Amino acid sequence: MIEAHTAWYLASFVLLLTLIAGLLRIWHGPNPADRMLAAQLFGTTGVGILLTLAQAMQMPALNDVALVLALLATIAMVAFVKRMSPQQGPTKSQPEDQP
Amino acid sequence: MNLAFDIVLGLALLLTALGVFSSKDLFRAVVMFIAFGLLLALVWVRLDAPDLALAEAAIGAGLTGVLMIDAVAHLSANTLQNDQRDDQYDHSPKRPLWLPVISCVGLFVLLLGAIRFRPEASVSLPDMVRDNIAESGVEHPITAVLLNFRSYDTLLEIAVLLVAVVVAMALKPAAEDRVHQPPPAHDPILHGLTARLLPAMLLVGMYVLWAGSYMPGGAFQGGAILAAALVFLQLAGFAVDRYAASLLRLGLALGFLVFLTVAVSVMIGGRPFLTYPEGFAGQLIFFIEAMLTLSIGLILFSLFSQNPPHSGAVGHQGANHDQ
Amino acid sequence: MIYVQILLVSLGCLFFIVGTLGLLRFDDAYSRIHAITKADNLGLGLLVLGILPSALSVPQGLKLILIWVLVLAASATASYLIAHYIKQHQLSKLPHGARPDTTADGQDAEPDPTNERGPQ
């Protein structure tokens, strides 16, 4: 039993490490879209970590947390695509002719 | 293994917090904050607080991110229109660094002392909850505390939320110069996802609300999911806030009103404020929670939809017309 | 059974690692989308398959599958949205690097630009 716990912890630990590596893309990502991509990956990895932790900690309630995260992880992406206008360089010259 | 996990998780949380504060690019800070929310949810999991993890996953990683992305979109759109600076995000700190450093170190030492020399608890609250949970009407101790033993706090919390959204609504006309907002482009794939995801969201929201009586879950978490569903609808191009504006406003206050009505009406029978009659506690709690879920969902959604008109969309649209 | 589980979970973790590597190492955003959506969702799928035998009950197992399906749908849509956004962005604005992204544009199967630009 202890063995199984350790194995699940190991899996979640590996996933956590990949998540931390993903932070680099958020930090460096040349444009906002790259950063959002990393955030998208974070959502899925978070789901994975929660599922493995649910096994490791014998806490089925964590599956619900994973479910909620799976449902909501995309909203940030949708908001980004729908609300954020590209804001680099040449955007500035164009909005002027609009009332 | 789990110790290593906890240490790395804690360090990662600090790292993202540092990233949020030290980032000069606002958008980078926002994405870092979304990551921070996710890691915080994991920290709550490791601290054996799945209820908080659930709330943090719904609010921190989901809704707050949306609110902040929206805020950055407004900010950048306004900066672009108002003044044409290149370095719109340059908030490099000019103030001396020693002040925050000293206060942080001081706070850290104080916290360390507080942890090291904490007084012995004279009453064991977990034991009290365990002894009285049979009378509370629910099986899940957190819900018992929130809706029965300490329901006063929850009542005030929903009042605070209500006040917050009322203030947001009051601020809206002050900032309003409603530019004609073009109808969002029809996006078949997003519509398809919305049509399929929305029932799932409502179902999961209700499930989380229902689960609250015997396992982690409850009104706040369910409300956050409901809010996310509404935000999704709004983003997909259905103007939820315009179709049912008056209904929406009624819904904002409903949770607080129902809670208060129940709290006061038990006094008719000679009971103290905010107590439940025996045998009805479970039903009343569930009824209150259902109304709270609705109101919390609408309140959180209103915080999103009650923002000043989005001038950035117009600029973007103009840019597209030009090509 | 336990060995199958170990194999599946390890494979899942491997796909997560590969996805993150792709996110970090690929040069353009389109390839990064490819890395995170394909590898990552396959990773989660294998992970879920590996966890399934340990599920406490049938509903719990169904919930796990539901989670995977939700992530699949949501992530596929998100990658379409972001790909479309990047495409739009790069057509109208300067490309973020010196690298021409025209090849990446064709290789990505997801964006369907047919009626997207019309209403705008």
XYZ file of N, CA, C and O in Angstrom, chain B residues 132-205:
296
model
N -21.137 18.054 17.617
C -22.451 18.635 17.348
C -22.942 18.451 15.933
O -24.006 18.944 15.580
N -22.148 17.745 15.121
C -22.494 17.708 13.695
C -23.814 17.003 13.455
O -24.531 17.320 12.501
N -24.191 16.112 14.344
C -25.447 15.391 14.158
C -26.630 16.347 14.148
O -27.612 16.123 13.442
N -26.516 17.432 14.928
C -27.649 18.359 15.005
C -27.631 19.395 13.893
O -28.579 20.161 13.744
N -26.536 19.460 13.133
C -26.395 20.583 12.230
C -27.252 20.438 10.984
O -27.514 21.405 10.290
N -27.677 19.235 10.659
C -28.490 19.051 9.474
C -27.695 18.638 8.253
O -28.270 18.276 7.240
N -26.367 18.735 8.311
C -25.541 18.282 7.191
C -24.436 17.388 7.728
O -24.129 17.411 8.927
N -23.820 16.637 6.816
C -22.784 15.709 7.259
C -21.384 16.260 7.109
O -20.455 15.802 7.758
N -21.237 17.217 6.208
C -19.890 17.729 5.932
C -19.558 18.843 6.928
O -20.280 19.827 7.030
N -18.490 18.666 7.715
C -18.210 19.636 8.783
C -18.049 21.074 8.286
O -18.483 22.012 8.971
N -17.423 21.254 7.104
C -17.204 22.625 6.626
C -18.545 23.320 6.377
O -18.754 24.463 6.783
N -19.452 22.589 5.717
C -20.764 23.174 5.462
C -21.496 23.419 6.776
O -22.189 24.440 6.924
N -21.332 22.494 7.722
C -21.970 22.690 9.021
C -21.485 23.984 9.670
O -22.264 24.755 10.230
N -20.178 24.238 9.580
C -19.636 25.459 10.171
C -20.149 26.681 9.412
O -20.610 27.654 9.995
N -20.086 26.602 8.088
C -20.417 27.784 7.282
C -21.884 28.149 7.367
O -22.243 29.321 7.408
N -22.760 27.148 7.372
C -24.188 27.447 7.265
C -24.940 27.267 8.573
O -26.103 27.589 8.667
N -24.261 26.716 9.593
C -25.001 26.533 10.835
C -24.250 27.137 12.028
O -24.690 28.134 12.594
N -23.083 26.578 12.345
C -22.412 27.030 13.560
C -21.936 28.475 13.441
O -21.975 29.233 14.400
N -21.433 28.826 12.271
C -20.942 30.187 12.086
C -21.675 30.860 10.931
O -21.069 31.547 10.117
N -22.974 30.649 10.863
C -23.701 31.152 9.700
C -23.703 32.679 9.651
O -23.893 33.285 8.596
N -23.484 33.282 10.821
C -23.381 34.744 10.872
C -22.328 35.226 9.873
O -22.547 36.169 9.095
N -21.180 34.579 9.880
C -20.091 34.969 8.975
C -20.519 34.876 7.515
O -20.260 35.766 6.712
N -21.193 33.766 7.206
C -21.593 33.565 5.808
C -22.605 34.612 5.390
O -22.554 35.140 4.271
N -23.523 34.928 6.312
C -24.515 35.968 6.012
C -23.817 37.289 5.699
O -24.143 37.986 4.731
N -22.837 37.628 6.522
C -22.124 38.884 6.292
C -21.295 38.822 5.019
O -21.163 39.812 4.304
N -20.752 37.639 4.727
C -19.956 37.511 3.500
C -20.787 37.772 2.263
O -20.370 38.516 1.357
N -21.983 37.189 2.262
C -22.813 37.391 1.068
C -23.243 38.858 1.000
O -23.346 39.435 -0.089
N -23.414 39.481 2.182
C -23.739 40.908 2.181
C -22.584 41.712 1.589
O -22.795 42.638 0.795
N -21.360 41.344 1.959
C -20.192 42.064 1.428
C -20.113 41.913 -0.087
O -19.878 42.878 -0.817
N -20.355 40.684 -0.552
C -20.335 40.455 -2.001
C -21.378 41.318 -2.696
O -21.116 41.925 -3.747
N -22.558 41.378 -2.065
C -23.642 42.162 -2.649
C -23.244 43.633 -2.726
O -23.443 44.301 -3.744
N -22.653 44.136 -1.629
C -22.219 45.531 -1.613
C -21.180 45.773 -2.701
O -21.218 46.776 -3.424
N -20.263 44.808 -2.837
C -19.210 44.970 -3.841
C -19.800 45.109 -5.232
O -19.407 45.986 -6.015
N -20.785 44.269 -5.530
C -21.329 44.321 -6.888
C -22.183 45.574 -7.070
O -22.220 46.157 -8.157
N -22.836 46.005 -5.985
C -23.611 47.247 -6.093
C -22.679 48.424 -6.378
O -22.962 49.283 -7.212
N -21.533 48.435 -5.698
C -20.564 49.499 -5.954
C -20.079 49.443 -7.397
O -19.981 50.464 -8.083
N -19.812 48.197 -7.874
C -19.353 48.065 -9.258
C -20.406 48.589 -10.223
O -20.093 49.259 -11.215
N -21.671 48.314 -9.906
C -22.736 48.793 -10.784
C -22.875 50.303 -10.701
O -23.204 50.965 -11.690
N -22.619 50.851 -9.515
C -22.714 52.304 -9.362
C -21.572 52.987 -10.095
O -21.729 54.091 -10.610
N -20.437 52.340 -10.152
C -19.281 52.936 -10.828
C -19.463 52.921 -12.340
O -18.896 53.720 -13.042
N -20.235 51.994 -12.818
C -20.307 51.790 -14.253
C -20.734 53.044 -15.013
O -20.058 53.431 -15.967
N -21.838 53.716 -14.616
C -22.244 54.884 -15.400
C -21.179 55.980 -15.391
O -21.054 56.713 -16.370
N -20.426 56.070 -14.291
C -19.422 57.116 -14.223
C -18.379 56.940 -15.312
O -17.876 57.902 -15.871
N -18.072 55.703 -15.631
C -17.019 55.455 -16.605
C -17.575 55.278 -18.010
O -16.859 55.029 -18.941
N -18.882 55.396 -18.126
C -19.484 54.976 -19.385
C -19.377 56.032 -20.474
O -19.689 57.193 -20.279
N -18.922 55.587 -21.580
C -19.076 56.368 -22.799
C -19.353 55.331 -23.861
O -18.507 54.981 -24.642
N -20.504 54.756 -23.790
C -20.746 53.506 -24.516
C -20.489 53.664 -26.003
O -21.309 54.182 -26.749
N -19.329 53.241 -26.353
C -18.988 53.184 -27.757
C -19.817 52.058 -28.355
O -20.096 51.079 -27.671
N -20.195 52.217 -29.577
C -20.969 51.151 -30.197
C -20.128 49.886 -30.256
O -19.096 49.837 -30.910
N -20.594 48.897 -29.515
C -19.830 47.656 -29.475
C -20.311 46.761 -30.597
O -21.475 46.396 -30.654
N -19.451 46.421 -31.518
C -19.899 45.634 -32.662
C -20.307 44.245 -32.218
O -19.767 43.727 -31.245
N -21.279 43.644 -32.886
C -21.659 42.277 -32.515
C -20.463 41.360 -32.720
O -19.751 41.489 -33.712
N -20.233 40.472 -31.770
C -19.062 39.594 -31.888
C -19.170 38.718 -33.123
O -20.274 38.344 -33.529
N -18.036 38.425 -33.693
C -18.025 37.603 -34.881
C -18.586 36.223 -34.565
O -18.347 35.681 -33.495
N -19.314 35.678 -35.500
C -19.859 34.339 -35.302
C -18.718 33.333 -35.376
O -17.967 33.288 -36.334
N -18.622 32.557 -34.345
C -17.523 31.612 -34.278
C -18.108 30.220 -34.074
O -18.465 29.850 -32.957
N -18.271 29.460 -35.140
C -19.011 28.197 -35.015
C -18.400 27.232 -34.021
O -19.115 26.523 -33.314
N -17.077 27.213 -33.957
C -16.461 26.226 -33.071
C -16.673 26.597 -31.617
O -17.005 25.758 -30.777
N -16.531 27.910 -31.335
C -16.775 28.355 -29.959
C -18.232 28.122 -29.579
O -18.544 27.697 -28.466
N -19.136 28.375 -30.542
C -20.555 28.123 -30.261
C -20.790 26.656 -29.967
O -21.522 26.318 -29.041
N -20.157 25.803 -30.759
C -20.325 24.378 -30.545
C -19.863 23.962 -29.161
O -20.553 23.237 -28.450
N -18.707 24.496 -28.775
C -18.187 24.156 -27.452
C -19.129 24.671 -26.365
O -19.424 23.968 -25.402
N -19.597 25.907 -26.556
C -20.484 26.486 -25.552
C -21.726 25.636 -25.389
O -22.165 25.352 -24.273
N -22.296 25.237 -26.536
C -23.529 24.462 -26.478
C -23.328 23.150 -25.744
O -24.233 22.656 -25.082
N -22.137 22.585 -25.840
C -21.918 21.298 -25.190
C -21.392 21.442 -23.768
O -21.676 20.631 -22.895
N -20.607 22.498 -23.570
C -19.980 22.641 -22.262
C -20.950 23.216 -21.229
O -20.860 22.921 -20.043
N -21.885 24.033 -21.704
C -22.762 24.738 -20.772
C -23.611 23.794 -19.927
O -23.654 23.943 -18.697
N -24.284 22.799 -20.551
C -25.043 21.860 -19.710
C -24.143 21.162 -18.697
O -24.534 20.997 -17.532
N -22.940 20.796 -19.145
C -22.021 20.131 -18.221
C -21.681 21.050 -17.055
O -21.639 20.621 -15.896
N -21.469 22.334 -17.364
C -21.125 23.259 -16.290
C -22.266 23.400 -15.295
O -22.050 23.374 -14.084
N -23.495 23.566 -15.814
C -24.640 23.715 -14.912
C -24.804 22.464 -14.063
O -25.042 22.526 -12.854
N -24.642 21.312 -14.717
C -24.786 20.049 -13.996
C -23.726 19.942 -12.897
O -24.032 19.609 -11.747
N -22.478 20.245 -13.262
C -21.408 20.136 -12.263
C -21.630 21.160 -11.151
O -21.395 20.875 -9.977
N -22.105 22.362 -11.523
C -22.395 23.363 -10.503
C -23.414 22.842 -9.497
O -23.232 22.960 -8.280
